[in-house]
Coordinates of C-alpha atoms and ligand atoms in Angstrom, one line a residue:
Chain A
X18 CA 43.6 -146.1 31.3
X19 CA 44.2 -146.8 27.9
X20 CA 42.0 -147.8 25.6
X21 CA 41.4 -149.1 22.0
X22 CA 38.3 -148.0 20.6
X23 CA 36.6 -149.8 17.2
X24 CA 33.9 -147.4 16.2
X25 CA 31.2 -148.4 13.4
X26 CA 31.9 -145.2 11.0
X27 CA 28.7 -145.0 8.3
X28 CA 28.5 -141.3 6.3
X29 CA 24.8 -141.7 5.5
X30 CA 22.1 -144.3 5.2
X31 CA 23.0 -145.2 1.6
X32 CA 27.1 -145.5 2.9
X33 CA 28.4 -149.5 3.3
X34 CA 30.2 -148.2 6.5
X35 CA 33.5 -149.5 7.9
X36 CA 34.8 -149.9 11.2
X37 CA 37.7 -147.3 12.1
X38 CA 40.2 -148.0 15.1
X39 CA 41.0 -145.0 17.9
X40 CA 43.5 -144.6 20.7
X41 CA 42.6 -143.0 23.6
X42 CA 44.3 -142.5 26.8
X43 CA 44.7 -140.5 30.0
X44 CA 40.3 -142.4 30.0
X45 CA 39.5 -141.8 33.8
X46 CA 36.9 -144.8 35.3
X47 CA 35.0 -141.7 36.5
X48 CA 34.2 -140.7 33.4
X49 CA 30.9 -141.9 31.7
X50 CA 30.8 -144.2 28.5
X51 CA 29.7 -140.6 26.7
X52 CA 32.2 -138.7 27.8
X53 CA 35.0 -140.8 26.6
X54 CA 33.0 -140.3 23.0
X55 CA 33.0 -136.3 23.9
X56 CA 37.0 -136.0 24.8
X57 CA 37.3 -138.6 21.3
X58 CA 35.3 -136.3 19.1
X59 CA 36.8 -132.9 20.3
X60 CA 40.3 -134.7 19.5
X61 CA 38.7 -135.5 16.1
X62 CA 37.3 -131.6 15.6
X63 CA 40.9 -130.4 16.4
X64 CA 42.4 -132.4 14.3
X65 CA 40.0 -131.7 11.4
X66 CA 38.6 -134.6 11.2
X67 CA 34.8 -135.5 11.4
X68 CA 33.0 -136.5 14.5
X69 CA 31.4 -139.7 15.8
X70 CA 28.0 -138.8 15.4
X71 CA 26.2 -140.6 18.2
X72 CA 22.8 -139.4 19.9
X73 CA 22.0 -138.0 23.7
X74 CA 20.1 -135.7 25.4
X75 CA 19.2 -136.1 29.3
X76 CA 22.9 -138.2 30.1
X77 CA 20.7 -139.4 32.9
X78 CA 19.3 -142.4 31.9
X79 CA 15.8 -141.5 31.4
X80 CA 15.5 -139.9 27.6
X81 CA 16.5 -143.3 26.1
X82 CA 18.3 -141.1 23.1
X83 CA 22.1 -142.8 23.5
X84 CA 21.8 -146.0 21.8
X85 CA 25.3 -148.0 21.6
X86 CA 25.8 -151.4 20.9
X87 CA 28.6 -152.5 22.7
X88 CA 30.9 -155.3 22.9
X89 CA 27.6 -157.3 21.5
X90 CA 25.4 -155.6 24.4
X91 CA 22.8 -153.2 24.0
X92 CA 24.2 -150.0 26.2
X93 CA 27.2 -151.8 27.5
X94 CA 27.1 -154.8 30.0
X95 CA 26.0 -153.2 32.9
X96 CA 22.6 -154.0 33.9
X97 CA 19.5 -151.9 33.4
X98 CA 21.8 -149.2 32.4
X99 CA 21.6 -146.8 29.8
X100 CA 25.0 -145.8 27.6
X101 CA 24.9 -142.5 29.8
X102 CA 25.2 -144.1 32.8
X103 CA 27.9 -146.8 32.1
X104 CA 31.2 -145.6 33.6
X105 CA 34.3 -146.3 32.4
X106 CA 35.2 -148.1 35.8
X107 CA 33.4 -151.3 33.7
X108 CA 36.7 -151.4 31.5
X109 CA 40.4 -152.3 32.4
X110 CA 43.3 -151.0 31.0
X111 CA 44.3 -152.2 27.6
X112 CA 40.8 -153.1 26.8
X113 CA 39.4 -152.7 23.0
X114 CA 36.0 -152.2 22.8
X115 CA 33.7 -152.4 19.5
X116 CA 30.9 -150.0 19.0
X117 CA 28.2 -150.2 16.8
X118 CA 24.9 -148.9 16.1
X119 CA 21.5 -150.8 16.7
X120 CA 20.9 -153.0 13.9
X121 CA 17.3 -153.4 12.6
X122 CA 15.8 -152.8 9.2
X123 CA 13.3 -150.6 10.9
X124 CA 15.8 -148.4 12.7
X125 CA 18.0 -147.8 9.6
X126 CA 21.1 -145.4 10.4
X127 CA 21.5 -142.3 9.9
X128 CA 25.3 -141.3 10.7
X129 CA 27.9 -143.4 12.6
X130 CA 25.9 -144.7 15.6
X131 CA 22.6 -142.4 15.1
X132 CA 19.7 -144.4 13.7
X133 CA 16.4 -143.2 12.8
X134 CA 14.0 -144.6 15.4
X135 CA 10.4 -142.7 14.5
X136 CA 9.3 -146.1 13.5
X137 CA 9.0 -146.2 17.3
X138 CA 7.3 -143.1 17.1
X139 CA 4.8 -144.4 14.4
X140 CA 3.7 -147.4 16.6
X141 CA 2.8 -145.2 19.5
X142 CA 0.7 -143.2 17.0
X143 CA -1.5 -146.0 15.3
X144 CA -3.0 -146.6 19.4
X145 CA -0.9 -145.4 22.2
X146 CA -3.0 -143.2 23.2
X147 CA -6.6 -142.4 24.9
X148 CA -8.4 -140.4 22.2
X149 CA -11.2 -138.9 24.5
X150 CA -10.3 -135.8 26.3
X151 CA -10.4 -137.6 30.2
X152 CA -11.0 -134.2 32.1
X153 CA -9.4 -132.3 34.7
X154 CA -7.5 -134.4 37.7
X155 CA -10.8 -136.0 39.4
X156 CA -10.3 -137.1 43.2
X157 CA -8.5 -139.3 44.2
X158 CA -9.7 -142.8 44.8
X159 CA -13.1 -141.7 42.3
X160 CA -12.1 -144.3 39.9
X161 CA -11.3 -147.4 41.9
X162 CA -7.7 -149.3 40.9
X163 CA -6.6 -152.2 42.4
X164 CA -2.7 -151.3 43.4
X165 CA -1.3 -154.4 41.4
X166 CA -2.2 -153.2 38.3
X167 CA -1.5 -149.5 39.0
X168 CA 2.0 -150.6 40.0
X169 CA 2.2 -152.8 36.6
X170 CA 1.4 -149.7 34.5
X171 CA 3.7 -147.9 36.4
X172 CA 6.5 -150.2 35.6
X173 CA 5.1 -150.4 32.0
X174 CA 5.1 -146.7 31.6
X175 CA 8.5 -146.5 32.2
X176 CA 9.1 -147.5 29.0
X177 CA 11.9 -144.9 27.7
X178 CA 11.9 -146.1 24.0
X179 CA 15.4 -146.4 23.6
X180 CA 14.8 -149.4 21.2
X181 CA 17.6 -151.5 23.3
X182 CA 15.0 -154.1 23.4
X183 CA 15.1 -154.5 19.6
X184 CA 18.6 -153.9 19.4
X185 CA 19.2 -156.9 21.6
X186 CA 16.6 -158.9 20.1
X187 CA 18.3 -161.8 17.3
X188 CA 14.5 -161.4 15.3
X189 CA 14.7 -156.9 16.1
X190 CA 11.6 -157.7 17.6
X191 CA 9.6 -154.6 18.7
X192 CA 7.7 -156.4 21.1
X193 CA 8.9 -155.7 24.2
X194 CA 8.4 -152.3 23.5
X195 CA 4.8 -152.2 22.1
X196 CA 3.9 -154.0 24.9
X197 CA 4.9 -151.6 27.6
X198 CA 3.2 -149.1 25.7
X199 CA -0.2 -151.2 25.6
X200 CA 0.4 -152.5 28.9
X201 CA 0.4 -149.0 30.6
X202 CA -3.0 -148.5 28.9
X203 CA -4.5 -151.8 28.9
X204 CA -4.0 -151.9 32.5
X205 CA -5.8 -148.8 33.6
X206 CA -9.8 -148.1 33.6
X207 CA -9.5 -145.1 31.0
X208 CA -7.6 -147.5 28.5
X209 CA -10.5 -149.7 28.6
X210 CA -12.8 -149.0 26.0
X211 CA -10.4 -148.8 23.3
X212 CA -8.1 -151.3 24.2
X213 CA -9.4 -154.1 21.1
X214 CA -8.5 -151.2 18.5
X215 CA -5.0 -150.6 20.3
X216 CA -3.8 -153.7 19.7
X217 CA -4.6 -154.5 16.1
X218 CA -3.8 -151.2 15.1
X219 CA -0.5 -150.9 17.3
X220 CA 0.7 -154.7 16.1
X221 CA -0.3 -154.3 12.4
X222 CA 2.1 -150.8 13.0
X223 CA 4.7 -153.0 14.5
X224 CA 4.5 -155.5 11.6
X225 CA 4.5 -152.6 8.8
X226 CA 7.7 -151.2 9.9
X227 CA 9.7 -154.2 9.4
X228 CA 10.4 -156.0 12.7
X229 CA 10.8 -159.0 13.1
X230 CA 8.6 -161.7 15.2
X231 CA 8.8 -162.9 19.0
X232 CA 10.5 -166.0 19.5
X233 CA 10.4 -164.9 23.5
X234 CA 14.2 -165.7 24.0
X235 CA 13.9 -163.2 26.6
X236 CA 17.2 -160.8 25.3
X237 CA 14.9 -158.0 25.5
X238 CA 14.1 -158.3 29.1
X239 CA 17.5 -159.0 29.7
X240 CA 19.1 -155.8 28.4
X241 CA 16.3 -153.0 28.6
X242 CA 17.8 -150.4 31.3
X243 CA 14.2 -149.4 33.0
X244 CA 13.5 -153.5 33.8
X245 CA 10.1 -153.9 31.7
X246 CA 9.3 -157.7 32.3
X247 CA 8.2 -159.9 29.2
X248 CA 4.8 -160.7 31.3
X249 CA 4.2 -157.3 29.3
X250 CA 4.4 -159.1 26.0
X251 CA 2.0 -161.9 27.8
X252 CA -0.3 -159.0 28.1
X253 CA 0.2 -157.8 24.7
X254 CA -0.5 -161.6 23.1
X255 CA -3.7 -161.6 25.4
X256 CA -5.4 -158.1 24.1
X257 CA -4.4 -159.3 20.8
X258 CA -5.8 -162.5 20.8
X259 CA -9.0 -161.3 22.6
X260 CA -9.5 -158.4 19.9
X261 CA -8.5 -160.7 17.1
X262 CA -11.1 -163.0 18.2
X263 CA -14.1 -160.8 19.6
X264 CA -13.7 -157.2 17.9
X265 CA -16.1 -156.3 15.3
Chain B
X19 CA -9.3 -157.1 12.3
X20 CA -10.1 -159.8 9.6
X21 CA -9.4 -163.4 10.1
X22 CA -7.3 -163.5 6.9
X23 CA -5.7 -160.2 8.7
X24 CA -5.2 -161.6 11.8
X25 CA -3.6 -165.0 11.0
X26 CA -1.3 -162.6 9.0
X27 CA 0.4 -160.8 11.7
X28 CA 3.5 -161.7 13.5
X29 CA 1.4 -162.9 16.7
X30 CA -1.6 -164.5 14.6
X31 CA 1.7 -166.8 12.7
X32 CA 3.0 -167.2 16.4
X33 CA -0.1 -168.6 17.5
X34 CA -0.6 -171.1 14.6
X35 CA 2.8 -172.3 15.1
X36 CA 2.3 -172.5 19.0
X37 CA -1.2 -174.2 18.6
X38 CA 0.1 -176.8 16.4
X39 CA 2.9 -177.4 18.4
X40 CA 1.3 -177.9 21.3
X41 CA -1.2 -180.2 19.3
X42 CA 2.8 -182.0 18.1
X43 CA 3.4 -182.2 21.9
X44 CA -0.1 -184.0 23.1
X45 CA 1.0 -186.6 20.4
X46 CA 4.0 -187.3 21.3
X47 CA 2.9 -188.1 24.7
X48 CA 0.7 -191.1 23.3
X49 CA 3.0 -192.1 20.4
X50 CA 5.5 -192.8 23.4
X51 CA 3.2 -194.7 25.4
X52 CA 2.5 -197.3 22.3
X53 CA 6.0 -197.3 21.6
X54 CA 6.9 -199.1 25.2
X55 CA 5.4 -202.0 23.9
X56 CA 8.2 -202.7 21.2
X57 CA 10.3 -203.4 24.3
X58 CA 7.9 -206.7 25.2
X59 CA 9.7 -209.9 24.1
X60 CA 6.4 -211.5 23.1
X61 CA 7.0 -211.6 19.3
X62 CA 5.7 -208.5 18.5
X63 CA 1.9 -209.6 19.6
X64 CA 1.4 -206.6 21.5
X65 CA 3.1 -204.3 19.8
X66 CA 1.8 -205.5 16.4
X67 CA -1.8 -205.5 17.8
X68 CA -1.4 -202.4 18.8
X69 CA 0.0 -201.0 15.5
X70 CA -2.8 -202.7 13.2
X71 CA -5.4 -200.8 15.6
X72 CA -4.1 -197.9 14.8
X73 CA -3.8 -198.4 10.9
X74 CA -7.6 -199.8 10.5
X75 CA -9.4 -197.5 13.2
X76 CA -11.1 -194.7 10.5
X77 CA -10.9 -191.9 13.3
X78 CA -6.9 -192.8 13.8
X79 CA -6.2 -192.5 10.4
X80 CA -8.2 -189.6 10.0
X81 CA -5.9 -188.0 13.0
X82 CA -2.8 -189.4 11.7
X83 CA -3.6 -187.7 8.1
X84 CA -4.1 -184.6 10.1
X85 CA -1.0 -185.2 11.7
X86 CA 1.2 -184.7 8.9
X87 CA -0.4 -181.6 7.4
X88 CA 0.0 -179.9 11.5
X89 CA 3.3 -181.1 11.3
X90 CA 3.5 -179.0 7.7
X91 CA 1.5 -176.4 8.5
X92 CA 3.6 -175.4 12.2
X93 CA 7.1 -175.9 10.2
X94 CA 6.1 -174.0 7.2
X95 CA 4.8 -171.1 9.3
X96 CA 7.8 -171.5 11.5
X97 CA 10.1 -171.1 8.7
X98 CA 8.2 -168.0 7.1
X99 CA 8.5 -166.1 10.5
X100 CA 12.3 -167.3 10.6
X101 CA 12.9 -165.7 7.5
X102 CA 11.1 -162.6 8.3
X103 CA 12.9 -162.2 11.3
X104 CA 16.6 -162.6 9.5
X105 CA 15.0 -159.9 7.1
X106 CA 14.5 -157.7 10.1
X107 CA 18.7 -157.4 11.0
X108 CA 20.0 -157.0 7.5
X109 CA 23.3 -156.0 8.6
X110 CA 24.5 -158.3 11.8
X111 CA 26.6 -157.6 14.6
X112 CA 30.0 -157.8 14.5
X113 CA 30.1 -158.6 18.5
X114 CA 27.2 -160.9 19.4
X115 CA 26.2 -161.9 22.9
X116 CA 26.5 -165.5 23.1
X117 CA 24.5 -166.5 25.9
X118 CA 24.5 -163.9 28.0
X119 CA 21.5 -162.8 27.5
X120 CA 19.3 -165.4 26.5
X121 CA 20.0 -169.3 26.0
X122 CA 21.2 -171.0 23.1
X123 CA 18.5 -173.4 22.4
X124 CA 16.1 -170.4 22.5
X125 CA 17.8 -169.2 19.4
X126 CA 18.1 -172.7 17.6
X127 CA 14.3 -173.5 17.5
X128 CA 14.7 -173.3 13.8
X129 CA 18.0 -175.4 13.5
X130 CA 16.5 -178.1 16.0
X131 CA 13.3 -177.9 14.2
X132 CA 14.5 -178.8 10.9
X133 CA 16.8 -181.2 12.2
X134 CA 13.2 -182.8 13.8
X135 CA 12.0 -182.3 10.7
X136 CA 14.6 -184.5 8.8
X137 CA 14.3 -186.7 11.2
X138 CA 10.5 -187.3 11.0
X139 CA 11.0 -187.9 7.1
X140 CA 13.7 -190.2 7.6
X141 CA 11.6 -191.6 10.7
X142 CA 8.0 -192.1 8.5
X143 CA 9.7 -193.4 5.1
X144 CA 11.3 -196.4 7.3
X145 CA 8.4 -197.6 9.5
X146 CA 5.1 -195.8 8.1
X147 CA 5.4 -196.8 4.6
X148 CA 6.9 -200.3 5.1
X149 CA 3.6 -200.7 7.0
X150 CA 1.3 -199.7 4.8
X151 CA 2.7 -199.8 1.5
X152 CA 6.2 -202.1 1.6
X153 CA 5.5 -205.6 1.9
X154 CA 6.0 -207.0 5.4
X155 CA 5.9 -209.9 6.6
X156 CA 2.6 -210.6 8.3
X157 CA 1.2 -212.9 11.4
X158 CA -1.5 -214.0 13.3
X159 CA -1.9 -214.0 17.3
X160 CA -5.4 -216.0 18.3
X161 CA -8.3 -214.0 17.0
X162 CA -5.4 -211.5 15.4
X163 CA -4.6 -212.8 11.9
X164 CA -2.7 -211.5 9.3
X165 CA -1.4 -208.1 10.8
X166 CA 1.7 -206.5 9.4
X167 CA 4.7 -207.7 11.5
X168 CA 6.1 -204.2 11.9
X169 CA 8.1 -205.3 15.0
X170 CA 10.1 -207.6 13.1
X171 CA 11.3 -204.3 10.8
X172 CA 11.8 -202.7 13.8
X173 CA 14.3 -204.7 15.6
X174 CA 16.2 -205.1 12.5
X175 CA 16.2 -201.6 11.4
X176 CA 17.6 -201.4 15.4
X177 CA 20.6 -203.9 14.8
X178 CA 22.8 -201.2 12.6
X179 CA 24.6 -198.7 15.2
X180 CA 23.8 -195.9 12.4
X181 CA 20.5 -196.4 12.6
X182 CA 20.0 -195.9 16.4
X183 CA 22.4 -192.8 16.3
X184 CA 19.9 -191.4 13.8
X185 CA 17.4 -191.6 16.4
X186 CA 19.0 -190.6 19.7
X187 CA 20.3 -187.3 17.7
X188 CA 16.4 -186.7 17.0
X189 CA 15.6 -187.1 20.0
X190 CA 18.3 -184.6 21.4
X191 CA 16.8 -182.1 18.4
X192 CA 13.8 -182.6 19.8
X193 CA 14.5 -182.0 23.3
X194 CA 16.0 -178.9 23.3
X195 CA 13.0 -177.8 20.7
X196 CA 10.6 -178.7 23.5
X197 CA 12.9 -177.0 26.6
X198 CA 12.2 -173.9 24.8
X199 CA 9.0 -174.7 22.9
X200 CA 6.5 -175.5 25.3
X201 CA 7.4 -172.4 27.8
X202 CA 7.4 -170.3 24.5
X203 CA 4.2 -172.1 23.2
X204 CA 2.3 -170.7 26.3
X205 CA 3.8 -167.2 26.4
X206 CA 2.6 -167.0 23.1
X207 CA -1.0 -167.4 24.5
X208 CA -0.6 -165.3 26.9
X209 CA -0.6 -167.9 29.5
X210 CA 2.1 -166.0 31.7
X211 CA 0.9 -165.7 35.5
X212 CA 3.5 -166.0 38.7
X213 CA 1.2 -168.8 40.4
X214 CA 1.9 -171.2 36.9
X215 CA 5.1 -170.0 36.0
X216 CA 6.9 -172.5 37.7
X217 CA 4.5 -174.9 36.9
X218 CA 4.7 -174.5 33.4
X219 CA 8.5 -174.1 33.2
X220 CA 9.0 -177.4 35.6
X221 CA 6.6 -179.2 32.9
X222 CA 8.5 -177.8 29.9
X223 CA 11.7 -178.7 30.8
X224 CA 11.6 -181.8 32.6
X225 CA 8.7 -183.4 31.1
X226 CA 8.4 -182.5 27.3
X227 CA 12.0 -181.4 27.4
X228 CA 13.8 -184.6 29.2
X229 CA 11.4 -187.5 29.9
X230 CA 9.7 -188.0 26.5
X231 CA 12.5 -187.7 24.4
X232 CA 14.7 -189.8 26.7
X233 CA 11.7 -192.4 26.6
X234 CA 11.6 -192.5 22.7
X235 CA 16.2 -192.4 22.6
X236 CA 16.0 -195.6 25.2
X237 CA 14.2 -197.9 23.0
X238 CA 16.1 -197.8 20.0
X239 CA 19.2 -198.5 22.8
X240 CA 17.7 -201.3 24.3
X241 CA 16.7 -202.7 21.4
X242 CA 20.3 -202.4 19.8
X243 CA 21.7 -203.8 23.4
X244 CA 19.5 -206.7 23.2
X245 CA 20.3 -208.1 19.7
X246 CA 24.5 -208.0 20.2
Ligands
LIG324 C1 8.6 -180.7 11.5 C2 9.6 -180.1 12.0 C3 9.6 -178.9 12.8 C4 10.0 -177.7 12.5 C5 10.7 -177.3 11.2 C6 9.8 -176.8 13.7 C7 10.1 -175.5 13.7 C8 9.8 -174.6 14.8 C9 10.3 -173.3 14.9 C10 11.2 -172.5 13.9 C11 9.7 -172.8 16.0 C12 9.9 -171.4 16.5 C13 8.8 -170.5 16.1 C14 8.7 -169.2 16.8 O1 9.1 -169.2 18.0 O2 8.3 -168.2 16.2 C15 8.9 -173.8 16.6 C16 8.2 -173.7 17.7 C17 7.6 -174.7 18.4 N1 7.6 -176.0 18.0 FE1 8.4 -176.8 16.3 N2 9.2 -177.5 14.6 C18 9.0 -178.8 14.2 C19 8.5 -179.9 14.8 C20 8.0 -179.8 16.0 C21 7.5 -180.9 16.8 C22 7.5 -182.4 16.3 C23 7.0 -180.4 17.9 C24 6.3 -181.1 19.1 C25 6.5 -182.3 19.4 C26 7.1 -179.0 17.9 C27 6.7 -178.1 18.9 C28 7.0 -176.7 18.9 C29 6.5 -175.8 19.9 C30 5.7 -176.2 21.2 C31 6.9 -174.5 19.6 C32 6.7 -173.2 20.3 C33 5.7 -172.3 19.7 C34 5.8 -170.9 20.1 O3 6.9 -170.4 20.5 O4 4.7 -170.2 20.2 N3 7.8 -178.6 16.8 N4 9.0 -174.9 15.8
LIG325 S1 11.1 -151.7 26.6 FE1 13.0 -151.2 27.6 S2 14.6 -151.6 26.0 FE2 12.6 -151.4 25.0 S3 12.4 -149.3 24.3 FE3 11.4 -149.5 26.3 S4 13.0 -149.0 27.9 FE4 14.1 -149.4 25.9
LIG326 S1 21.3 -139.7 27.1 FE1 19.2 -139.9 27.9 S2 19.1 -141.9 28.5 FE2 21.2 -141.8 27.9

């Protein structure tokens, strides 16, 4: 295949950026979405030029490092699929595609299509966490848990914070994400006692880094890659609401 | 958390601009139900009964004052979060989604709701101040006398085409505000369970969403039907 690649090209956070144009052929539809960045940048070394700086770690789908925005979708169009995993089988022949980084004042770019996501990182430190030391391993079945909510915190811990949710979301909303994040606590008897500071510390965290509100549009959902529901961000309203209204 | 911290955080704003507009929505619901009677060809009696009820009841005007500061308060809120949330994606996409991955009316709440908004001025400065500071013809029905013949305005205002195009585009604004509003209204509360889901999304969408505002668009229609 041949294909025309429009790459969001930004030196440095202070840079206005620009969009640059490449042609590359001899893409194979077995390579992944990554790859085809890989064979582009080694062209780029060899010819002296500078690289796309873009970030990845595991190229299995569960680091959430490769963050892409492309063709106006959050890692591609495939579904719960991570830029790592997107094959180039999802693109014909002749096709151009547009890259560009995620756009959010709280995830301001770095180089090219790198952007600084410790906001994230921030969020989970104001309350994503159990601050007791809980022990060694007890046995099993010692602390009773219905298997619903087990499963729901399983699903919410899933939760790779690759910021595709707020990439996708027309507000940058950081909801979807602080919610799995509460949710996987919230949901289990050791994230219990502390679960009225969590929220208004974790929310007030997500406000202070500049995203935006939840108008529940429902993008998020749509485009994270490890399926977290919005019933998440149901459960984040509730804690919130019930600390805002009952915590001393 | 503070109250004056609380009511200061994304969700806190959310919930004052989902309470009030589920307050908006339980109006609507009865301002509909007195409207019907404009469609009676009795010369306005019951509508015009109706209407000076409503204007000399204290407790009515007391809820119709606080009517129009909700209505302020949930679209200055709204607005405020709007703008925060542009301030959130300073640089925009150069390829959006469209509606791939969510709906277009989820995206236009603030476009439909100032367009609601517009409409409500236009709406109140017609028929709320003729009635209680323009001077209207009045008449009497039996024990009735003397009541503001606001029917009268209203069926004339309904003759020009303009006029009830005015109101049918409201009412569109305002349906897809409520398609999305009142499903969005409850997430926002938290009220998200798989029993009610349906349940909520069926009254959403067909009730707020299609039946009220297609009740309010019809008499505006019939009335401009009846008078050619
Ligand atoms: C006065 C003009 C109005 C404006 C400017 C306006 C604006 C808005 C905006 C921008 C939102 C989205 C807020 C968000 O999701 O964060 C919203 C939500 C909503 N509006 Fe309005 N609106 C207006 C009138 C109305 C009326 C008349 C009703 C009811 C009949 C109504 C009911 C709702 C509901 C139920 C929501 C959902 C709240 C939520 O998502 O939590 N609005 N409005
Ligand atoms: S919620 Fe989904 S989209 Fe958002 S950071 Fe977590 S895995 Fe990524
Ligand atoms: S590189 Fe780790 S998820 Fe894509």
């Amino acid at each position: 295949m041949k294909l025309t690649l429009k790459v969001w090209r930004q030196q440095n956070s202070q840079d206005k950026g620009r969009f640059e144009s490449y042609q590359v052929s001899d893409v194979s539809t077995d390579m992944s979405f990554l790859e085809l960045f890989d064979v582009l940048n080694e062209r780029l070394i060899n010819e002296g030029k500078d690289p796309i700086a873009f970030d990845h770690d595991c190229r299995e789908g569960i680091c959430g490092a490769c963050s892409m925005y492309i063709n106006g979708r959050a890692h591609g169009p495939w579904h719960e699929t991570t830029t790592c995993q997107l094959h180039m089988r999802a693109y014909n022949d002749g096709d151009t595609i547009v890259v560009e980084p995620w756009r959010a004042a709280a995830f301001p770019v770095i180089k090219d299509l790198a952007v600084d996501r410790s906001a994230f990182d921030r969020i989970i430190q104001a309350g994503g966490y159990i601050s007791v030391n809980t022990g060694n391993a007890v046995d099993a079945n010692a602390i009773p848990i219905d298997k619903v909510d087990a499963d729901a915190a399983f699903a919410a811990a899933a939760c790779i914070g690759c910021g595709a949710c707020v990439a996708a979301c027309k507000n940058s909303s950081a909801m979807l994400f602080t919610s799995a994040k509460i949710s996987q606590l919230a949901l289990l008897p050791q994230g219990r006692p502390e679960h009225k500071q969590r929220a208004e510390d974790m929310v007030a965290q997500m406000d202070k880094e500049g995203f935006g509100s939840c108008t529940n549009t429902g993008a998020c959902e749509a485009e994270c890659p490890k399926g977290i529901s919005i019933t998440n961000i149901a459960r984040l309203n509730r804690e919130f609401i019930t600390a805002g209204f009952t915590s001393k | 958390m503070k109250w004056s911290q609380f009511f200061n955080t994304s969700i806190g704003k959310k919930l004052l601009v989902g309470a009030t507009g589920l307050f908006l929505c339980s109006f609507v619901i009865v301002h509909l139900a007195g409207n019907f009677s404009l469609l009676k060809e009795d010369g306005g009696e019951a509508f015009n009964t109706y209407a000076a009820f409503m204007g000399h009841n204290g407790l009515i005007q007391f809820i119709a004052w606080g009517l129009k500061i909700v209505i302020l308060i949930h679209a200055v809120i709204a607005i405020q979060l709007t703008i925060r949330n542009r301030a959130a994606r300073p640089v925009k996409y150069a390829v959006r989604p469209g509606n791939k991955t969510s709906s277009w009316y989820s995206r236009q709440m603030a476009v439909m709701g100032s367009v609601l908004f517009i409409f409500i001025v236009i709406h109140l400065s017609q028929f709320w101040w003729a009635m209680h500071y323009g001077d209207i013809g009045k008449v009497s029905y039996g024990a009735v006398t003397e009541v503001g013949n606001l029917y009268e305005v209203v069926w004339f205002a309904f003759k020009e085409s303009w006029i009830v195009a005015l109101y049918v585009l409201g009412m569109v604004a305002l349906s897809f505000h409520l398609i999305h509003g009142f499903k969005s209204a409850c997430q926002t509360f938290g009220l998200n369970h798989p029993k009610y889901n349906g349940l909520i999304s069926f009254i959403g969408v067909w009730f707020f969403g299609i039946l009220i505002p297609l009740g309010f668009a019809v008499i505006p229609v019939v009335i401009y039907i009846k008078q050619i």
